[in-house]
Each structure stands twice: as C-alpha cells, then as structure tokens.
Amino acid sequence: MDDSFVSRSQETLAKDTSVVPEFWQQKYRSDASRNWDRFYHHNTTNFFKNRHWTDRVFEELRPGHSFSEKKPILLEIGCGVGNFVWPVLERNPDIFIYACDFSKRAIEFVKQNEGYAQERCQAFVCDITKDRLADTIPPHSVDIVSAIFVFSALPPEKQAAAISNIVEILKPGGRILFRDYGIYDIAQLRFKSGHKLENNLYVRQDGTLAYYFSKERLHELFVQHGGLVELDNDYVISRLKNIKKNIDVERVFTQARFQSPIDSALLDKAMTNTQITIPTATSVETDGSAVIDMTVDMK
C-alpha cells in the first residue's frame, strides 16, 4: 500500500469517532456463534462461492507437494458450509480434512453435502477460542491448518487463545495458511457510523463481527504470542469490478504462512523450496462472497 492510499484511508476512518454502546459490544462478542447460526439459517449454502483459488495461492494444498511425505492431514477452521473443503478434496485425493465451525447449522450443511465421506473428512462443531481441538484431533498430528476468512469473525481479545489452541494440534514443521481482511479494505472504509466496536473491529447489520488485520497484528499474534516462524506475511491488493453496479474499488487482504518450529536446517530447506504465490485476484477470488452489495456493509 502506498503512502497516499494509507493517508486517505486513515482520514476516512478518523471521521468515525462513535463506538457501539458497551452493552451491545458485549452482546455481539458473546453471541458470535449464535449470529453466524442465524446467518446460515437465512442464507443456507447459497452465500459463499466455492474457493477454487486456494491451491493457486497456497501450493501446500496441491497434490504431491513435497511438504508432507505421508498423506497430509489438514484442519480447516471456520469451515462454514464447506466452500474451501470441497475443491481441496476434489483436487487432492491424498488429503484428509478435519473441518470445524462454531455454527452447528453450518456443520449440519457440511455433513449433508453429497461430497462428505468420513474416510476423507470429519466435520465437528468447535469454538476454537474455548473448545480444545485436541479433544477431537490428536495433539501434534496436523500438517496444515487453513485459516481463510475466519479470524476476522473473532473478537481481538480471543484471537490469541485460538492460536494457542491450534498450535497444540500442529505437527513440528506444520503450517498455518492464513488469508483474511486487511486494514483499509474498502469494506472497512464503507462502514457507516454506529458500527465500530473498537479500532479495526466492526459489527455488520446481521450481528456478525468483522476485524481488519495489519501485518503487524499478525506478527504479534502468530510469532510473538504463538511462537511460530513467519514464512510470509503481506498485503494482497485486488481490484473488484462490477460494471452492472458501477463498482470499481480495491480490496485489501492479508495473506500469510506460519510454521511450527523445526530443526533449523530443515526449516531453511523448506523455506527455499516453497514460495508463496500471489496471483492477481478477480472478484470471485476475494472472500468468496456470491454477491457483494456496496450499498451496505460487505462480507
């Protein structure tokens, strides 16, 4: 992001000095899973598109990748209705996926999908900020954890606890693949007064939370708190065009990979052999939303 873009964005955000009253702040924070359950009750499986772009961005998801000598085990946190899960299972016949979400309704949709097979996928309800993942998944057994547009749904004060929970089931040398909303994203700049809970944390009209990350915040959470090695951590700028709705804006996302510590020699080799790819994104390679209405707050 160039200095002029950052300056303009900061000026826009500085104009909104109001915050949601304390009572409602606590209610939105405590009712996060309930509000997402309502979201899936209303939208069922129709809101988000399948995320076919993930293995172009993260090569660890591709079949035959040398990252894992055995059949890789992946945990998808915040799996929703499976929009990440189904393309990965289809393209990578060797992978096994644990999929969790704190919405019971979302997990029901995953299990009802015709692509769900227990020999390749296990879906379960879990609030990663308080429910121990190791009660379902053996400790230090997971090769890859995908965190795709999920941490933004968590209140900032609970994000560190979620990372500690994930680290417990991650293998030495296992990796976390992260992509989420970035600070100064157009969705953040378009929030109207009365939606801000605190800096970079907002509530949408449906009661779900949206947090916008900086690179520094990710480093603080995953490296300083989580004790992980930072492989990549950067912003992805993608232009969203919709001629019919006269939309031409820039989306800002954070994209990163973090690795559980291993022997330094092996880590050097892993970092040399694996480089992140950041392709130019189209509108369907953003957060996976089927429809983005710029007249209201955006998911």
PDB file of C-alpha atoms in Angstrom:
ATOM      1  CA  MET A   1       0.000   0.000   0.000  1.00  0.00           C
ATOM      2  CA  ASP A   2       1.401   3.376  -0.970  1.00  0.00           C
ATOM      3  CA  ASP A   3       1.573   6.309   1.442  1.00  0.00           C
ATOM      4  CA  SER A   4      -1.175   8.312  -0.265  1.00  0.00           C
ATOM      5  CA  PHE A   5      -3.631   5.398  -0.058  1.00  0.00           C
ATOM      6  CA  VAL A   6      -2.830   4.873   3.626  1.00  0.00           C
ATOM      7  CA  SER A   7      -3.182   8.589   4.357  1.00  0.00           C
ATOM      8  CA  ARG A   8      -6.570   8.840   2.625  1.00  0.00           C
ATOM      9  CA  SER A   9      -7.805   5.730   4.396  1.00  0.00           C
ATOM     10  CA  GLN A  10      -6.708   6.996   7.803  1.00  0.00           C
ATOM     11  CA  GLU A  11      -8.500  10.281   7.177  1.00  0.00           C
ATOM     12  CA  THR A  12     -11.703   8.418   6.330  1.00  0.00           C
ATOM     13  CA  LEU A  13     -11.526   6.229   9.445  1.00  0.00           C
ATOM     14  CA  ALA A  14     -10.697   9.196  11.693  1.00  0.00           C
ATOM     15  CA  LYS A  15     -14.061  10.778  10.849  1.00  0.00           C
ATOM     16  CA  ASP A  16     -15.922   7.971  12.640  1.00  0.00           C
ATOM     17  CA  THR A  17     -15.444   8.719  16.344  1.00  0.00           C
ATOM     18  CA  SER A  18     -18.531   6.900  17.640  1.00  0.00           C
ATOM     19  CA  VAL A  19     -18.470   3.387  19.082  1.00  0.00           C
ATOM     20  CA  VAL A  20     -21.200   0.862  19.806  1.00  0.00           C
ATOM     21  CA  PRO A  21     -22.512   1.149  23.407  1.00  0.00           C
ATOM     22  CA  GLU A  22     -20.829  -1.186  25.901  1.00  0.00           C
ATOM     23  CA  PHE A  23     -23.924  -3.363  26.433  1.00  0.00           C
ATOM     24  CA  TRP A  24     -24.219  -4.102  22.724  1.00  0.00           C
ATOM     25  CA  GLN A  25     -20.475  -4.595  22.373  1.00  0.00           C
ATOM     26  CA  GLN A  26     -20.554  -7.395  24.929  1.00  0.00           C
ATOM     27  CA  LYS A  27     -23.654  -8.911  23.362  1.00  0.00           C
ATOM     28  CA  TYR A  28     -22.128  -9.001  19.866  1.00  0.00           C
ATOM     29  CA  ARG A  29     -18.922 -10.521  21.241  1.00  0.00           C
ATOM     30  CA  SER A  30     -20.707 -13.196  23.286  1.00  0.00           C
ATOM     31  CA  ASP A  31     -23.307 -14.033  20.616  1.00  0.00           C
ATOM     32  CA  ALA A  32     -20.852 -14.598  17.750  1.00  0.00           C
ATOM     33  CA  SER A  33     -21.730 -18.262  17.153  1.00  0.00           C
ATOM     34  CA  ARG A  34     -25.455 -17.579  17.501  1.00  0.00           C
ATOM     35  CA  ASN A  35     -25.321 -14.785  14.937  1.00  0.00           C
ATOM     36  CA  TRP A  36     -23.461 -16.990  12.436  1.00  0.00           C
ATOM     37  CA  ASP A  37     -26.045 -19.714  13.025  1.00  0.00           C
ATOM     38  CA  ARG A  38     -28.709 -17.185  12.064  1.00  0.00           C
ATOM     39  CA  PHE A  39     -26.648 -16.209   9.034  1.00  0.00           C
ATOM     40  CA  TYR A  40     -26.585 -19.812   7.767  1.00  0.00           C
ATOM     41  CA  HIS A  41     -30.269 -20.267   8.610  1.00  0.00           C
ATOM     42  CA  HIS A  42     -31.064 -17.320   6.345  1.00  0.00           C
ATOM     43  CA  ASN A  43     -28.516 -17.934   3.556  1.00  0.00           C
ATOM     44  CA  THR A  44     -28.120 -21.746   3.798  1.00  0.00           C
ATOM     45  CA  THR A  45     -25.367 -22.787   1.349  1.00  0.00           C
ATOM     46  CA  ASN A  46     -26.015 -20.029  -1.179  1.00  0.00           C
ATOM     47  CA  PHE A  47     -23.973 -17.032   0.013  1.00  0.00           C
ATOM     48  CA  PHE A  48     -20.318 -18.004  -0.492  1.00  0.00           C
ATOM     49  CA  LYS A  49     -18.886 -19.494  -3.666  1.00  0.00           C
ATOM     50  CA  ASN A  50     -16.526 -22.471  -3.535  1.00  0.00           C
ATOM     51  CA  ARG A  51     -12.935 -21.312  -3.120  1.00  0.00           C
ATOM     52  CA  HIS A  52     -11.285 -22.849  -6.158  1.00  0.00           C
ATOM     53  CA  TRP A  53      -8.375 -20.385  -5.937  1.00  0.00           C
ATOM     54  CA  THR A  54      -6.793 -21.667  -2.729  1.00  0.00           C
ATOM     55  CA  ASP A  55      -4.330 -24.148  -4.254  1.00  0.00           C
ATOM     56  CA  ARG A  56      -3.114 -21.474  -6.665  1.00  0.00           C
ATOM     57  CA  VAL A  57      -2.284 -19.248  -3.712  1.00  0.00           C
ATOM     58  CA  PHE A  58      -1.014 -21.937  -1.310  1.00  0.00           C
ATOM     59  CA  GLU A  59       0.915 -24.665  -3.088  1.00  0.00           C
ATOM     60  CA  GLU A  60       0.896 -26.835   0.058  1.00  0.00           C
ATOM     61  CA  LEU A  61      -2.654 -27.760  -0.978  1.00  0.00           C
ATOM     62  CA  ARG A  62      -1.616 -29.210  -4.338  1.00  0.00           C
ATOM     63  CA  PRO A  63      -1.417 -32.986  -4.870  1.00  0.00           C
ATOM     64  CA  GLY A  64       2.035 -34.465  -4.461  1.00  0.00           C
ATOM     65  CA  HIS A  65       3.550 -31.446  -2.755  1.00  0.00           C
ATOM     66  CA  SER A  66       6.807 -32.383  -1.039  1.00  0.00           C
ATOM     67  CA  PHE A  67       5.812 -30.581   2.141  1.00  0.00           C
ATOM     68  CA  SER A  68       4.379 -33.793   3.587  1.00  0.00           C
ATOM     69  CA  GLU A  69       5.977 -37.198   2.984  1.00  0.00           C
ATOM     70  CA  LYS A  70       2.819 -39.029   4.008  1.00  0.00           C
ATOM     71  CA  LYS A  71      -0.790 -38.306   3.146  1.00  0.00           C
ATOM     72  CA  PRO A  72      -1.300 -34.826   4.601  1.00  0.00           C
ATOM     73  CA  ILE A  73      -3.799 -34.089   7.341  1.00  0.00           C
ATOM     74  CA  LEU A  74      -5.449 -30.686   7.187  1.00  0.00           C
ATOM     75  CA  LEU A  75      -7.635 -28.791   9.637  1.00  0.00           C
ATOM     76  CA  GLU A  76      -9.965 -26.174   8.187  1.00  0.00           C
ATOM     77  CA  ILE A  77     -11.072 -23.801  10.954  1.00  0.00           C
ATOM     78  CA  GLY A  78     -14.239 -21.816  10.390  1.00  0.00           C
ATOM     79  CA  CYS A  79     -15.217 -24.168   7.588  1.00  0.00           C
ATOM     80  CA  GLY A  80     -18.712 -22.732   7.157  1.00  0.00           C
ATOM     81  CA  VAL A  81     -20.653 -24.912   4.723  1.00  0.00           C
ATOM     82  CA  GLY A  82     -17.505 -26.349   3.120  1.00  0.00           C
ATOM     83  CA  ASN A  83     -16.624 -23.862   0.382  1.00  0.00           C
ATOM     84  CA  PHE A  84     -12.916 -24.479   0.997  1.00  0.00           C
ATOM     85  CA  VAL A  85     -13.252 -28.191   1.748  1.00  0.00           C
ATOM     86  CA  TRP A  86     -14.935 -29.483  -1.401  1.00  0.00           C
ATOM     87  CA  PRO A  87     -12.480 -28.093  -4.003  1.00  0.00           C
ATOM     88  CA  VAL A  88      -9.475 -29.308  -1.979  1.00  0.00           C
ATOM     89  CA  LEU A  89     -10.883 -32.813  -1.554  1.00  0.00           C
ATOM     90  CA  GLU A  90     -11.683 -32.993  -5.269  1.00  0.00           C
ATOM     91  CA  ARG A  91      -8.239 -31.884  -6.435  1.00  0.00           C
ATOM     92  CA  ASN A  92      -6.111 -33.636  -3.820  1.00  0.00           C
ATOM     93  CA  PRO A  93      -7.077 -37.326  -3.473  1.00  0.00           C
ATOM     94  CA  ASP A  94      -4.462 -37.970  -0.778  1.00  0.00           C
ATOM     95  CA  ILE A  95      -5.525 -35.357   1.759  1.00  0.00           C
ATOM     96  CA  PHE A  96      -7.687 -35.881   4.866  1.00  0.00           C
ATOM     97  CA  ILE A  97      -9.563 -32.872   6.233  1.00  0.00           C
ATOM     98  CA  TYR A  98     -10.849 -32.087   9.688  1.00  0.00           C
ATOM     99  CA  ALA A  99     -13.397 -29.290   9.347  1.00  0.00           C
ATOM    100  CA  CYS A 100     -14.774 -27.311  12.263  1.00  0.00           C
ATOM    101  CA  ASP A 101     -17.020 -24.313  12.800  1.00  0.00           C
ATOM    102  CA  PHE A 102     -18.769 -22.804  15.807  1.00  0.00           C
ATOM    103  CA  SER A 103     -22.067 -22.770  13.912  1.00  0.00           C
ATOM    104  CA  LYS A 104     -23.967 -26.022  14.422  1.00  0.00           C
ATOM    105  CA  ARG A 105     -26.110 -25.254  11.390  1.00  0.00           C
ATOM    106  CA  ALA A 106     -23.040 -24.859   9.154  1.00  0.00           C
ATOM    107  CA  ILE A 107     -21.672 -28.245  10.235  1.00  0.00           C
ATOM    108  CA  GLU A 108     -25.043 -29.839   9.505  1.00  0.00           C
ATOM    109  CA  PHE A 109     -24.848 -28.483   5.953  1.00  0.00           C
ATOM    110  CA  VAL A 110     -21.334 -29.926   5.555  1.00  0.00           C
ATOM    111  CA  LYS A 111     -22.448 -33.377   6.674  1.00  0.00           C
ATOM    112  CA  GLN A 112     -25.471 -33.267   4.367  1.00  0.00           C
ATOM    113  CA  ASN A 113     -23.339 -32.491   1.306  1.00  0.00           C
ATOM    114  CA  GLU A 114     -23.055 -35.358  -1.185  1.00  0.00           C
ATOM    115  CA  GLY A 115     -19.261 -34.940  -1.151  1.00  0.00           C
ATOM    116  CA  TYR A 116     -18.989 -35.681   2.569  1.00  0.00           C
ATOM    117  CA  ALA A 117     -17.339 -39.028   3.294  1.00  0.00           C
ATOM    118  CA  GLN A 118     -15.975 -39.886   6.733  1.00  0.00           C
ATOM    119  CA  GLU A 119     -12.958 -41.682   5.318  1.00  0.00           C
ATOM    120  CA  ARG A 120     -11.793 -38.344   3.877  1.00  0.00           C
ATOM    121  CA  CYS A 121     -13.369 -35.702   6.093  1.00  0.00           C
ATOM    122  CA  GLN A 122     -14.524 -35.277   9.681  1.00  0.00           C
ATOM    123  CA  ALA A 123     -16.674 -32.238  10.459  1.00  0.00           C
ATOM    124  CA  PHE A 124     -17.401 -31.144  14.019  1.00  0.00           C
ATOM    125  CA  VAL A 125     -18.694 -28.182  15.980  1.00  0.00           C
ATOM    126  CA  CYS A 126     -15.965 -26.264  17.790  1.00  0.00           C
ATOM    127  CA  ASP A 127     -15.462 -22.746  19.102  1.00  0.00           C
ATOM    128  CA  ILE A 128     -11.695 -22.507  18.696  1.00  0.00           C
ATOM    129  CA  THR A 129     -11.500 -19.719  21.275  1.00  0.00           C
ATOM    130  CA  LYS A 130     -12.642 -22.044  24.098  1.00  0.00           C
ATOM    131  CA  ASP A 131     -13.182 -25.655  22.921  1.00  0.00           C
ATOM    132  CA  ARG A 132      -9.975 -27.725  22.969  1.00  0.00           C
ATOM    133  CA  LEU A 133      -9.208 -29.014  19.474  1.00  0.00           C
ATOM    134  CA  ALA A 134      -7.052 -31.783  20.958  1.00  0.00           C
ATOM    135  CA  ASP A 135     -10.198 -33.348  22.419  1.00  0.00           C
ATOM    136  CA  THR A 136     -11.137 -34.307  18.827  1.00  0.00           C
ATOM    137  CA  ILE A 137      -7.795 -34.256  16.976  1.00  0.00           C
ATOM    138  CA  PRO A 138      -4.656 -35.994  18.302  1.00  0.00           C
ATOM    139  CA  PRO A 139      -2.061 -33.474  19.517  1.00  0.00           C
ATOM    140  CA  HIS A 140       0.724 -32.587  17.069  1.00  0.00           C
ATOM    141  CA  SER A 141      -0.855 -34.586  14.227  1.00  0.00           C
ATOM    142  CA  VAL A 142      -1.930 -31.942  11.695  1.00  0.00           C
ATOM    143  CA  ASP A 143       0.268 -30.939   8.745  1.00  0.00           C
ATOM    144  CA  ILE A 144      -1.710 -27.915   7.565  1.00  0.00           C
ATOM    145  CA  VAL A 145      -4.209 -25.575   9.199  1.00  0.00           C
ATOM    146  CA  SER A 146      -6.193 -23.351   6.857  1.00  0.00           C
ATOM    147  CA  ALA A 147      -7.491 -20.102   8.316  1.00  0.00           C
ATOM    148  CA  ILE A 148      -9.357 -18.496   5.427  1.00  0.00           C
ATOM    149  CA  PHE A 149     -11.546 -15.537   6.428  1.00  0.00           C
ATOM    150  CA  VAL A 150     -12.141 -16.879   9.932  1.00  0.00           C
ATOM    151  CA  PHE A 151     -10.029 -14.908  12.427  1.00  0.00           C
ATOM    152  CA  SER A 152     -11.825 -11.724  11.370  1.00  0.00           C
ATOM    153  CA  ALA A 153     -15.008 -13.196  12.896  1.00  0.00           C
ATOM    154  CA  LEU A 154     -13.338 -13.457  16.314  1.00  0.00           C
ATOM    155  CA  PRO A 155     -13.130 -10.630  18.858  1.00  0.00           C
ATOM    156  CA  PRO A 156      -9.476  -9.488  19.082  1.00  0.00           C
ATOM    157  CA  GLU A 157      -9.203 -10.442  22.751  1.00  0.00           C
ATOM    158  CA  LYS A 158      -9.957 -14.090  21.849  1.00  0.00           C
ATOM    159  CA  GLN A 159      -7.648 -14.434  18.843  1.00  0.00           C
ATOM    160  CA  ALA A 160      -4.539 -15.350  20.847  1.00  0.00           C
ATOM    161  CA  ALA A 161      -6.390 -18.152  22.639  1.00  0.00           C
ATOM    162  CA  ALA A 162      -7.437 -19.561  19.265  1.00  0.00           C
ATOM    163  CA  ILE A 163      -3.817 -19.633  18.096  1.00  0.00           C
ATOM    164  CA  SER A 164      -2.655 -21.439  21.242  1.00  0.00           C
ATOM    165  CA  ASN A 165      -5.393 -23.996  20.621  1.00  0.00           C
ATOM    166  CA  ILE A 166      -4.247 -24.543  17.033  1.00  0.00           C
ATOM    167  CA  VAL A 167      -0.565 -24.847  17.947  1.00  0.00           C
ATOM    168  CA  GLU A 168      -1.396 -27.797  20.215  1.00  0.00           C
ATOM    169  CA  ILE A 169      -2.543 -29.980  17.308  1.00  0.00           C
ATOM    170  CA  LEU A 170       0.029 -28.755  14.747  1.00  0.00           C
ATOM    171  CA  LYS A 171       2.949 -31.052  13.877  1.00  0.00           C
ATOM    172  CA  PRO A 172       6.515 -29.770  14.278  1.00  0.00           C
ATOM    173  CA  GLY A 173       7.049 -28.107  10.923  1.00  0.00           C
ATOM    174  CA  GLY A 174       3.305 -27.932  10.284  1.00  0.00           C
ATOM    175  CA  ARG A 175       1.971 -24.799   8.634  1.00  0.00           C
ATOM    176  CA  ILE A 176      -0.877 -22.345   9.054  1.00  0.00           C
ATOM    177  CA  LEU A 177      -2.203 -20.857   5.813  1.00  0.00           C
ATOM    178  CA  PHE A 178      -3.848 -17.504   6.513  1.00  0.00           C
ATOM    179  CA  ARG A 179      -5.939 -15.143   4.393  1.00  0.00           C
ATOM    180  CA  ASP A 180      -8.328 -12.533   5.751  1.00  0.00           C
ATOM    181  CA  TYR A 181      -9.481  -8.920   5.578  1.00  0.00           C
ATOM    182  CA  GLY A 182      -6.739  -6.305   5.614  1.00  0.00           C
ATOM    183  CA  ILE A 183      -6.717  -2.885   7.212  1.00  0.00           C
ATOM    184  CA  TYR A 184      -8.078  -0.133   4.912  1.00  0.00           C
ATOM    185  CA  ASP A 185     -10.088  -2.605   2.857  1.00  0.00           C
ATOM    186  CA  ILE A 186     -12.988  -0.863   1.113  1.00  0.00           C
ATOM    187  CA  ALA A 187     -15.419  -2.812   3.318  1.00  0.00           C
ATOM    188  CA  GLN A 188     -13.875  -1.201   6.398  1.00  0.00           C
ATOM    189  CA  LEU A 189     -13.923   2.259   4.849  1.00  0.00           C
ATOM    190  CA  ARG A 190     -17.600   1.893   3.861  1.00  0.00           C
ATOM    191  CA  PHE A 191     -18.917   1.136   7.351  1.00  0.00           C
ATOM    192  CA  LYS A 192     -21.327   3.813   8.485  1.00  0.00           C
ATOM    193  CA  SER A 193     -21.196   5.461  11.895  1.00  0.00           C
ATOM    194  CA  GLY A 194     -22.551   3.251  14.658  1.00  0.00           C
ATOM    195  CA  HIS A 195     -20.909   0.006  13.553  1.00  0.00           C
ATOM    196  CA  LYS A 196     -17.476   0.341  15.208  1.00  0.00           C
ATOM    197  CA  LEU A 197     -16.734  -1.556  18.416  1.00  0.00           C
ATOM    198  CA  GLU A 198     -13.078  -0.549  18.575  1.00  0.00           C
ATOM    199  CA  ASN A 199     -10.246   0.220  16.172  1.00  0.00           C
ATOM    200  CA  ASN A 200     -10.475  -2.188  13.209  1.00  0.00           C
ATOM    201  CA  LEU A 201     -13.407  -4.122  14.718  1.00  0.00           C
ATOM    202  CA  TYR A 202     -16.931  -3.629  13.364  1.00  0.00           C
ATOM    203  CA  VAL A 203     -20.344  -5.257  13.524  1.00  0.00           C
ATOM    204  CA  ARG A 204     -22.319  -5.933  10.358  1.00  0.00           C
ATOM    205  CA  GLN A 205     -26.052  -5.447  10.017  1.00  0.00           C
ATOM    206  CA  ASP A 206     -26.643  -9.155  10.717  1.00  0.00           C
ATOM    207  CA  GLY A 207     -24.693  -9.028  14.005  1.00  0.00           C
ATOM    208  CA  THR A 208     -21.558 -10.838  12.774  1.00  0.00           C
ATOM    209  CA  LEU A 209     -18.170  -9.288  13.531  1.00  0.00           C
ATOM    210  CA  ALA A 210     -15.519  -8.110  11.068  1.00  0.00           C
ATOM    211  CA  TYR A 211     -11.947  -7.428  12.150  1.00  0.00           C
ATOM    212  CA  TYR A 212      -9.405  -5.909   9.731  1.00  0.00           C
ATOM    213  CA  PHE A 213      -5.805  -7.071  10.150  1.00  0.00           C
ATOM    214  CA  SER A 214      -2.479  -5.330   9.739  1.00  0.00           C
ATOM    215  CA  LYS A 215       0.727  -7.264   9.074  1.00  0.00           C
ATOM    216  CA  GLU A 216       1.969  -6.110  12.453  1.00  0.00           C
ATOM    217  CA  ARG A 217      -1.073  -7.576  14.203  1.00  0.00           C
ATOM    218  CA  LEU A 218      -0.500 -10.940  12.515  1.00  0.00           C
ATOM    219  CA  HIS A 219       3.161 -10.948  13.549  1.00  0.00           C
ATOM    220  CA  GLU A 220       2.179 -10.143  17.124  1.00  0.00           C
ATOM    221  CA  LEU A 221      -0.386 -12.946  17.275  1.00  0.00           C
ATOM    222  CA  PHE A 222       1.354 -15.791  15.450  1.00  0.00           C
ATOM    223  CA  VAL A 223       5.033 -15.084  16.145  1.00  0.00           C
ATOM    224  CA  GLN A 224       5.269 -13.169  19.406  1.00  0.00           C
ATOM    225  CA  HIS A 225       2.375 -14.961  21.095  1.00  0.00           C
ATOM    226  CA  GLY A 226       2.142 -18.252  19.208  1.00  0.00           C
ATOM    227  CA  GLY A 227       5.889 -18.891  18.900  1.00  0.00           C
ATOM    228  CA  LEU A 228       5.586 -19.713  15.206  1.00  0.00           C
ATOM    229  CA  VAL A 229       8.018 -18.964  12.394  1.00  0.00           C
ATOM    230  CA  GLU A 230       6.824 -16.391   9.878  1.00  0.00           C
ATOM    231  CA  LEU A 231       7.347 -17.610   6.311  1.00  0.00           C
ATOM    232  CA  ASP A 232       5.275 -14.942   4.523  1.00  0.00           C
ATOM    233  CA  ASN A 233       3.166 -12.028   5.708  1.00  0.00           C
ATOM    234  CA  ASP A 234       1.963  -9.368   3.294  1.00  0.00           C
ATOM    235  CA  TYR A 235      -0.987  -7.471   1.868  1.00  0.00           C
ATOM    236  CA  VAL A 236      -2.809  -8.594  -1.265  1.00  0.00           C
ATOM    237  CA  ILE A 237      -4.445  -5.783  -3.213  1.00  0.00           C
ATOM    238  CA  SER A 238      -7.125  -6.875  -5.677  1.00  0.00           C
ATOM    239  CA  ARG A 239      -9.417  -4.762  -7.829  1.00  0.00           C
ATOM    240  CA  LEU A 240     -13.125  -5.548  -7.684  1.00  0.00           C
ATOM    241  CA  LYS A 241     -15.132  -4.556 -10.758  1.00  0.00           C
ATOM    242  CA  ASN A 242     -18.853  -4.850 -11.307  1.00  0.00           C
ATOM    243  CA  ILE A 243     -19.940  -2.938 -14.403  1.00  0.00           C
ATOM    244  CA  LYS A 244     -23.636  -3.541 -13.754  1.00  0.00           C
ATOM    245  CA  LYS A 245     -23.446  -1.918 -10.311  1.00  0.00           C
ATOM    246  CA  ASN A 246     -20.829   0.662 -11.356  1.00  0.00           C
ATOM    247  CA  ILE A 247     -18.284  -0.664  -8.861  1.00  0.00           C
ATOM    248  CA  ASP A 248     -14.538  -0.296  -9.302  1.00  0.00           C
ATOM    249  CA  VAL A 249     -12.717  -0.499  -5.978  1.00  0.00           C
ATOM    250  CA  GLU A 250      -9.620  -2.039  -4.419  1.00  0.00           C
ATOM    251  CA  ARG A 251      -9.941  -4.807  -1.850  1.00  0.00           C
ATOM    252  CA  VAL A 252      -7.190  -5.272   0.725  1.00  0.00           C
ATOM    253  CA  PHE A 253      -6.460  -8.678   2.223  1.00  0.00           C
ATOM    254  CA  THR A 254      -3.750 -10.056   4.478  1.00  0.00           C
ATOM    255  CA  GLN A 255      -2.077 -13.277   3.369  1.00  0.00           C
ATOM    256  CA  ALA A 256       0.492 -15.193   5.365  1.00  0.00           C
ATOM    257  CA  ARG A 257       2.038 -18.561   6.204  1.00  0.00           C
ATOM    258  CA  PHE A 258       3.361 -19.530   9.606  1.00  0.00           C
ATOM    259  CA  GLN A 259       5.251 -22.671  10.560  1.00  0.00           C
ATOM    260  CA  SER A 260       5.661 -24.593  13.783  1.00  0.00           C
ATOM    261  CA  PRO A 261       9.385 -24.605  14.732  1.00  0.00           C
ATOM    262  CA  ILE A 262      11.508 -27.484  13.495  1.00  0.00           C
ATOM    263  CA  ASP A 263      15.241 -28.147  13.124  1.00  0.00           C
ATOM    264  CA  SER A 264      16.823 -25.009  11.642  1.00  0.00           C
ATOM    265  CA  ALA A 265      18.445 -26.855   8.730  1.00  0.00           C
ATOM    266  CA  LEU A 266      15.152 -28.408   7.701  1.00  0.00           C
ATOM    267  CA  LEU A 267      13.399 -25.075   8.074  1.00  0.00           C
ATOM    268  CA  ASP A 268      15.899 -23.373   5.758  1.00  0.00           C
ATOM    269  CA  LYS A 269      15.338 -26.089   3.177  1.00  0.00           C
ATOM    270  CA  ALA A 270      11.558 -25.817   3.465  1.00  0.00           C
ATOM    271  CA  MET A 271      11.631 -22.051   3.025  1.00  0.00           C
ATOM    272  CA  THR A 272      13.919 -22.374  -0.013  1.00  0.00           C
ATOM    273  CA  ASN A 273      11.770 -24.981  -1.725  1.00  0.00           C
ATOM    274  CA  THR A 274       8.395 -23.377  -1.082  1.00  0.00           C
ATOM    275  CA  GLN A 275       7.464 -19.884  -2.166  1.00  0.00           C
ATOM    276  CA  ILE A 276       4.054 -18.274  -1.804  1.00  0.00           C
ATOM    277  CA  THR A 277       2.234 -17.244  -4.975  1.00  0.00           C
ATOM    278  CA  ILE A 278       0.057 -14.139  -5.002  1.00  0.00           C
ATOM    279  CA  PRO A 279      -1.831 -14.003  -8.295  1.00  0.00           C
ATOM    280  CA  THR A 280      -3.850 -11.013  -9.398  1.00  0.00           C
ATOM    281  CA  ALA A 281      -7.283 -11.722  -7.953  1.00  0.00           C
ATOM    282  CA  THR A 282     -10.585 -11.318  -9.714  1.00  0.00           C
ATOM    283  CA  SER A 283     -13.850 -10.554  -7.971  1.00  0.00           C
ATOM    284  CA  VAL A 284     -14.509 -14.254  -7.349  1.00  0.00           C
ATOM    285  CA  GLU A 285     -11.064 -14.723  -5.782  1.00  0.00           C
ATOM    286  CA  THR A 286     -11.700 -12.362  -2.899  1.00  0.00           C
ATOM    287  CA  ASP A 287     -13.573 -13.579   0.176  1.00  0.00           C
ATOM    288  CA  GLY A 288     -15.788 -15.941  -1.821  1.00  0.00           C
ATOM    289  CA  SER A 289     -18.979 -13.938  -1.440  1.00  0.00           C
ATOM    290  CA  ALA A 290     -21.547 -14.718  -4.100  1.00  0.00           C
ATOM    291  CA  VAL A 291     -22.812 -11.135  -4.055  1.00  0.00           C
ATOM    292  CA  ILE A 292     -21.136  -8.014  -2.671  1.00  0.00           C
ATOM    293  CA  ASP A 293     -23.555  -5.100  -2.327  1.00  0.00           C
ATOM    294  CA  MET A 294     -21.633  -1.866  -1.967  1.00  0.00           C
ATOM    295  CA  THR A 295     -24.699  -0.074  -0.608  1.00  0.00           C
ATOM    296  CA  VAL A 296     -24.454  -1.996   2.666  1.00  0.00           C
ATOM    297  CA  ASP A 297     -21.600  -3.341   4.734  1.00  0.00           C
ATOM    298  CA  MET A 298     -19.612  -6.056   2.984  1.00  0.00           C
ATOM    299  CA  LYS A 299     -18.587  -9.591   3.917  1.00  0.00           C
TER     300      LYS A 299
END
